[in-house]
């Protein structure tokens, strides 16, 4: 519809979604959150691979389109919720054994995520992995600085989340625009740090609101 966002390069959009699936390590017992879900394209693409998807979007027209798309494709394990992602996630209730293995996909607009959402993700202990799909490297760096900050409640954890992979996807060839799929994994204590760091990308934040750089032995395209 007029007020709903759609990727304007559908061929590369599919490549982007396949990259999300690749890094997410999905399985049939998983509950997946799709925040800033739009018309449900990522939710519906991933739904056959997980137990259920909870999709959250604050554009009412996009939610209506998502419900239509789910019916059109006969997808029945996706719940579409209208509201601000940070409010819905914060009010989703206490963690339970049933939901102890959650994965969250966040695909915000260029302005990035609300800080309150990032704080809610840090606090929700059932979230093991976050896949951040970004169309703006500057706000991605800003938001990663919050997600990877140290845990004030547990001195044994030097960072709540660690960046495991960064995968750029060239959505618009011959332009400066690039999407980035970033996988973050939760650290429960310092002993969980991955020793094979030469296979992982490392993000070093110089300033929370501007410069960032990525160093790696290999970058996945």
Coordinates of C-alpha atoms in Angstrom, one line a residue, residues 21-193:
X21 CA 18.5 -17.2 7.4
X22 CA 22.1 -18.3 7.0
X23 CA 23.4 -16.4 10.0
X24 CA 20.4 -16.9 12.2
X25 CA 20.8 -20.7 12.9
X26 CA 17.1 -21.3 12.8
X27 CA 15.3 -24.5 13.9
X28 CA 11.7 -25.7 14.4
X29 CA 11.6 -25.2 18.2
X30 CA 12.5 -21.5 17.9
X31 CA 10.4 -18.5 18.7
X32 CA 11.5 -15.6 16.5
X33 CA 10.7 -11.9 16.9
X34 CA 10.7 -9.7 13.8
X35 CA 10.8 -6.1 14.9
X36 CA 10.1 -3.3 12.4
X37 CA 8.5 -6.0 10.4
X38 CA 6.9 -3.9 7.7
X39 CA 4.6 -5.9 5.3
X40 CA 6.0 -9.1 6.8
X41 CA 8.4 -10.1 4.0
X42 CA 11.1 -11.4 6.4
X43 CA 8.6 -12.9 8.7
X44 CA 6.8 -14.9 6.0
X45 CA 10.2 -15.9 4.4
X46 CA 11.4 -17.4 7.7
X47 CA 8.1 -18.7 9.1
X48 CA 8.4 -22.3 7.6
X49 CA 11.8 -22.7 9.4
X50 CA 10.7 -21.9 13.0
X51 CA 8.0 -22.7 15.5
X52 CA 6.4 -19.3 15.5
X53 CA 7.1 -15.7 14.5
X54 CA 6.0 -12.6 16.4
X55 CA 6.1 -9.6 14.1
X56 CA 5.9 -6.0 15.3
X57 CA 5.3 -2.9 13.2
X58 CA 4.1 0.6 14.1
X59 CA 2.6 1.4 10.6
X60 CA -1.0 0.3 10.6
X61 CA -1.2 0.1 6.8
X62 CA 1.9 -2.2 6.8
X63 CA 0.3 -4.5 9.4
X64 CA -2.8 -4.8 7.2
X65 CA -0.7 -5.6 4.2
X66 CA 1.3 -8.2 6.3
X67 CA -2.0 -9.9 7.3
X68 CA -3.1 -10.0 3.7
X69 CA 0.3 -11.4 2.6
X70 CA 0.1 -14.1 5.3
X71 CA -3.4 -15.2 4.2
X72 CA -2.3 -15.1 0.5
X73 CA 0.6 -17.4 1.2
X74 CA -1.3 -19.6 3.7
X75 CA 1.2 -18.9 6.5
X76 CA -0.4 -19.5 9.9
X77 CA 2.4 -19.4 12.5
X78 CA 3.1 -15.6 12.3
X79 CA 1.4 -13.2 14.8
X80 CA 1.4 -9.6 13.5
X81 CA 1.2 -7.0 16.2
X82 CA 0.6 -3.2 15.7
X83 CA 2.7 -1.0 18.0
X84 CA 6.1 0.3 18.8
X85 CA 8.7 -2.5 19.0
X86 CA 10.2 -1.2 22.2
X87 CA 6.9 -1.1 24.0
X88 CA 5.6 -4.5 22.7
X89 CA 8.9 -6.3 23.6
X90 CA 9.1 -4.7 27.1
X91 CA 5.5 -5.7 27.8
X92 CA 5.9 -9.3 26.4
X93 CA 6.1 -10.8 30.0
X94 CA 8.7 -12.6 31.9
X95 CA 11.0 -15.1 30.3
X96 CA 9.9 -18.7 30.6
X97 CA 11.3 -22.1 29.9
X98 CA 9.1 -22.3 26.9
X99 CA 10.7 -19.2 25.4
X100 CA 14.2 -19.6 26.6
X101 CA 15.7 -19.8 23.1
X102 CA 14.5 -16.7 21.3
X103 CA 16.1 -15.0 18.2
X104 CA 15.3 -11.4 17.4
X105 CA 15.6 -9.8 13.9
X106 CA 15.6 -6.0 13.9
X107 CA 15.3 -4.2 10.6
X108 CA 14.9 -0.5 11.5
X109 CA 14.7 2.5 9.2
X110 CA 17.8 4.6 8.5
X111 CA 17.4 6.4 11.9
X112 CA 18.2 3.1 13.6
X113 CA 16.6 1.6 16.8
X114 CA 15.0 3.4 19.7
X115 CA 17.5 3.2 22.6
X116 CA 14.7 1.8 24.8
X117 CA 14.4 -1.2 22.4
X118 CA 18.1 -1.9 22.6
X119 CA 17.9 -1.8 26.5
X120 CA 14.9 -4.1 26.3
X121 CA 16.9 -6.6 24.2
X122 CA 19.8 -6.5 26.7
X123 CA 17.4 -7.2 29.6
X124 CA 15.4 -10.0 27.9
X125 CA 17.6 -12.9 28.9
X126 CA 15.8 -15.4 26.7
X127 CA 17.2 -13.7 23.6
X128 CA 20.3 -15.6 22.6
X129 CA 20.9 -14.1 19.2
X130 CA 20.0 -10.8 17.5
X131 CA 20.2 -10.3 13.7
X132 CA 20.4 -6.6 12.9
X133 CA 19.6 -5.7 9.3
X134 CA 20.8 -2.2 8.7
X135 CA 20.5 0.2 5.8
X136 CA 22.7 2.9 7.6
X137 CA 26.2 1.9 8.8
X138 CA 26.4 5.0 11.0
X139 CA 23.3 4.2 13.1
X140 CA 24.3 0.5 13.1
X141 CA 27.6 1.4 14.8
X142 CA 25.8 3.6 17.3
X143 CA 23.3 0.9 18.2
X144 CA 26.0 -1.9 18.4
X145 CA 27.8 0.2 20.9
X146 CA 24.8 0.0 23.2
X147 CA 24.1 -3.7 22.6
X148 CA 27.7 -4.7 23.2
X149 CA 28.3 -2.6 26.3
X150 CA 29.2 -4.3 29.6
X151 CA 26.5 -5.8 31.8
X152 CA 26.0 -3.6 34.9
X153 CA 24.2 -6.5 36.7
X154 CA 26.9 -9.1 36.1
X155 CA 30.5 -8.3 36.5
X156 CA 31.6 -11.6 34.9
X157 CA 30.1 -10.5 31.6
X158 CA 32.3 -8.0 29.8
X159 CA 29.7 -7.4 27.1
X160 CA 26.0 -8.4 26.9
X161 CA 26.2 -9.2 23.2
X162 CA 29.2 -9.8 21.0
X163 CA 29.3 -9.2 17.2
X164 CA 29.9 -12.6 15.5
X165 CA 29.4 -11.8 11.8
X166 CA 29.0 -8.7 9.6
X167 CA 27.8 -9.5 6.1
X168 CA 27.4 -6.6 3.6
X169 CA 24.8 -7.0 0.9
X170 CA 25.1 -4.7 -2.2
X171 CA 21.4 -3.7 -2.7
X172 CA 22.1 -0.9 -5.3
X173 CA 25.2 -1.5 -7.5
X174 CA 27.3 1.5 -8.4
X175 CA 25.9 3.5 -5.4
X176 CA 27.1 4.0 -1.8
X177 CA 24.1 2.2 -0.4
X178 CA 24.7 -1.1 1.2
X179 CA 22.7 -3.3 3.6
X180 CA 24.5 -5.0 6.5
X181 CA 23.4 -8.2 8.2
X182 CA 25.0 -8.3 11.6
X183 CA 24.8 -11.3 14.0
X184 CA 25.1 -10.7 17.7
X185 CA 25.3 -13.5 20.3
X186 CA 24.7 -13.2 24.0
X187 CA 27.6 -13.6 26.4
X188 CA 26.7 -15.4 29.6
X189 CA 30.2 -15.0 31.1
X190 CA 33.7 -14.3 29.8
X191 CA 34.5 -17.9 29.4
X192 CA 32.0 -18.1 26.5
X193 CA 34.1 -15.9 24.3

